[in-house]
PDB file of C-alpha atoms in Angstrom:
ATOM      1  CA  MET P   1     263.690 166.547 -33.906  1.00 58.00           C
ATOM      2  CA  VAL P   2     259.796 167.283 -34.460  1.00 63.00           C
ATOM      3  CA  LEU P   3     258.702 165.941 -31.136  1.00 67.00           C
ATOM      4  CA  TYR P   4     261.837 167.828 -29.514  1.00 73.00           C
ATOM      5  CA  THR P   5     260.732 171.193 -30.895  1.00 82.00           C
ATOM      6  CA  SER P   6     256.934 170.551 -30.302  1.00 92.00           C
ATOM      7  CA  LYS P   7     257.862 169.564 -26.498  1.00 90.00           C
ATOM      8  CA  LYS P   8     260.097 172.381 -26.117  1.00 92.00           C
ATOM      9  CA  GLU P   9     257.329 174.892 -27.542  1.00 94.00           C
ATOM     10  CA  GLN P  10     254.981 173.386 -25.169  1.00 95.00           C
ATOM     11  CA  GLU P  11     257.094 174.154 -22.153  1.00 95.00           C
ATOM     12  CA  MET P  12     257.728 177.561 -23.493  1.00 96.00           C
ATOM     13  CA  ASP P  13     254.035 178.116 -23.699  1.00 96.00           C
ATOM     14  CA  ASN P  14     253.266 176.649 -20.362  1.00 97.00           C
ATOM     15  CA  GLU P  15     256.024 179.131 -18.947  1.00 97.00           C
ATOM     16  CA  PHE P  16     254.562 181.703 -20.535  1.00 97.00           C
ATOM     17  CA  ILE P  17     251.200 181.089 -19.308  1.00 97.00           C
ATOM     18  CA  GLU P  18     252.086 180.735 -15.691  1.00 97.00           C
ATOM     19  CA  LYS P  19     253.723 183.912 -15.865  1.00 97.00           C
ATOM     20  CA  GLU P  20     250.960 185.642 -17.057  1.00 97.00           C
ATOM     21  CA  GLY P  21     248.804 184.186 -14.440  1.00 97.00           C
ATOM     22  CA  GLU P  22     251.137 185.556 -11.866  1.00 97.00           C
ATOM     23  CA  VAL P  23     251.229 188.707 -13.311  1.00 97.00           C
ATOM     24  CA  TYR P  24     247.108 188.723 -13.286  1.00 97.00           C
ATOM     25  CA  MET P  25     246.762 187.409 -10.014  1.00 97.00           C
ATOM     26  CA  LYS P  26     249.115 190.294  -8.786  1.00 98.00           C
ATOM     27  CA  ARG P  27     247.016 192.893 -10.617  1.00 98.00           C
ATOM     28  CA  LEU P  28     243.734 191.372  -8.948  1.00 97.00           C
ATOM     29  CA  GLU P  29     245.375 191.556  -5.378  1.00 97.00           C
ATOM     30  CA  GLU P  30     246.464 195.159  -6.083  1.00 97.00           C
ATOM     31  CA  GLU P  31     242.950 196.165  -7.241  1.00 96.00           C
ATOM     32  CA  ARG P  32     241.297 194.379  -4.156  1.00 95.00           C
ATOM     33  CA  GLU P  33     243.783 196.380  -1.752  1.00 93.00           C
ATOM     34  CA  LYS P  34     242.981 199.836  -3.662  1.00 92.00           C
ATOM     35  CA  ARG P  35     239.073 198.936  -3.110  1.00 90.00           C
ATOM     36  CA  ASN P  36     239.551 198.179   0.260  1.00 89.00           C
ATOM     37  CA  GLN P  37     241.542 201.370   1.219  1.00 88.00           C
ATOM     38  CA  ASP P  38     238.844 203.396  -0.809  1.00 82.00           C
ATOM     39  CA  SER P  39     236.087 201.976   1.242  1.00 78.00           C
ATOM     40  CA  ASP P  40     237.792 202.265   4.631  1.00 73.00           C
ATOM     41  CA  LYS P  41     237.934 206.035   3.492  1.00 72.00           C
ATOM     42  CA  ASP P  42     234.311 206.261   2.984  1.00 65.00           C
ATOM     43  CA  SER P  43     233.404 204.434   6.082  1.00 63.00           C
ATOM     44  CA  VAL P  44     232.252 206.200   9.120  1.00 64.00           C
ATOM     45  CA  LEU P  45     232.597 205.112  12.802  1.00 61.00           C
ATOM     46  CA  LEU P  46     230.174 206.068  15.187  1.00 59.00           C
TER      47      LEU P  46
END
């Protein structure tokens, strides 16, 4: 029973970590796109 609970908790922890990692990577990508759009507005073509 203890081993089953420990394994189940570990699986849940891994799922949580993976989900949070995906959220973090999505946030990074959005920030990168925002910065690129801002820099495009500031650039001047001659």
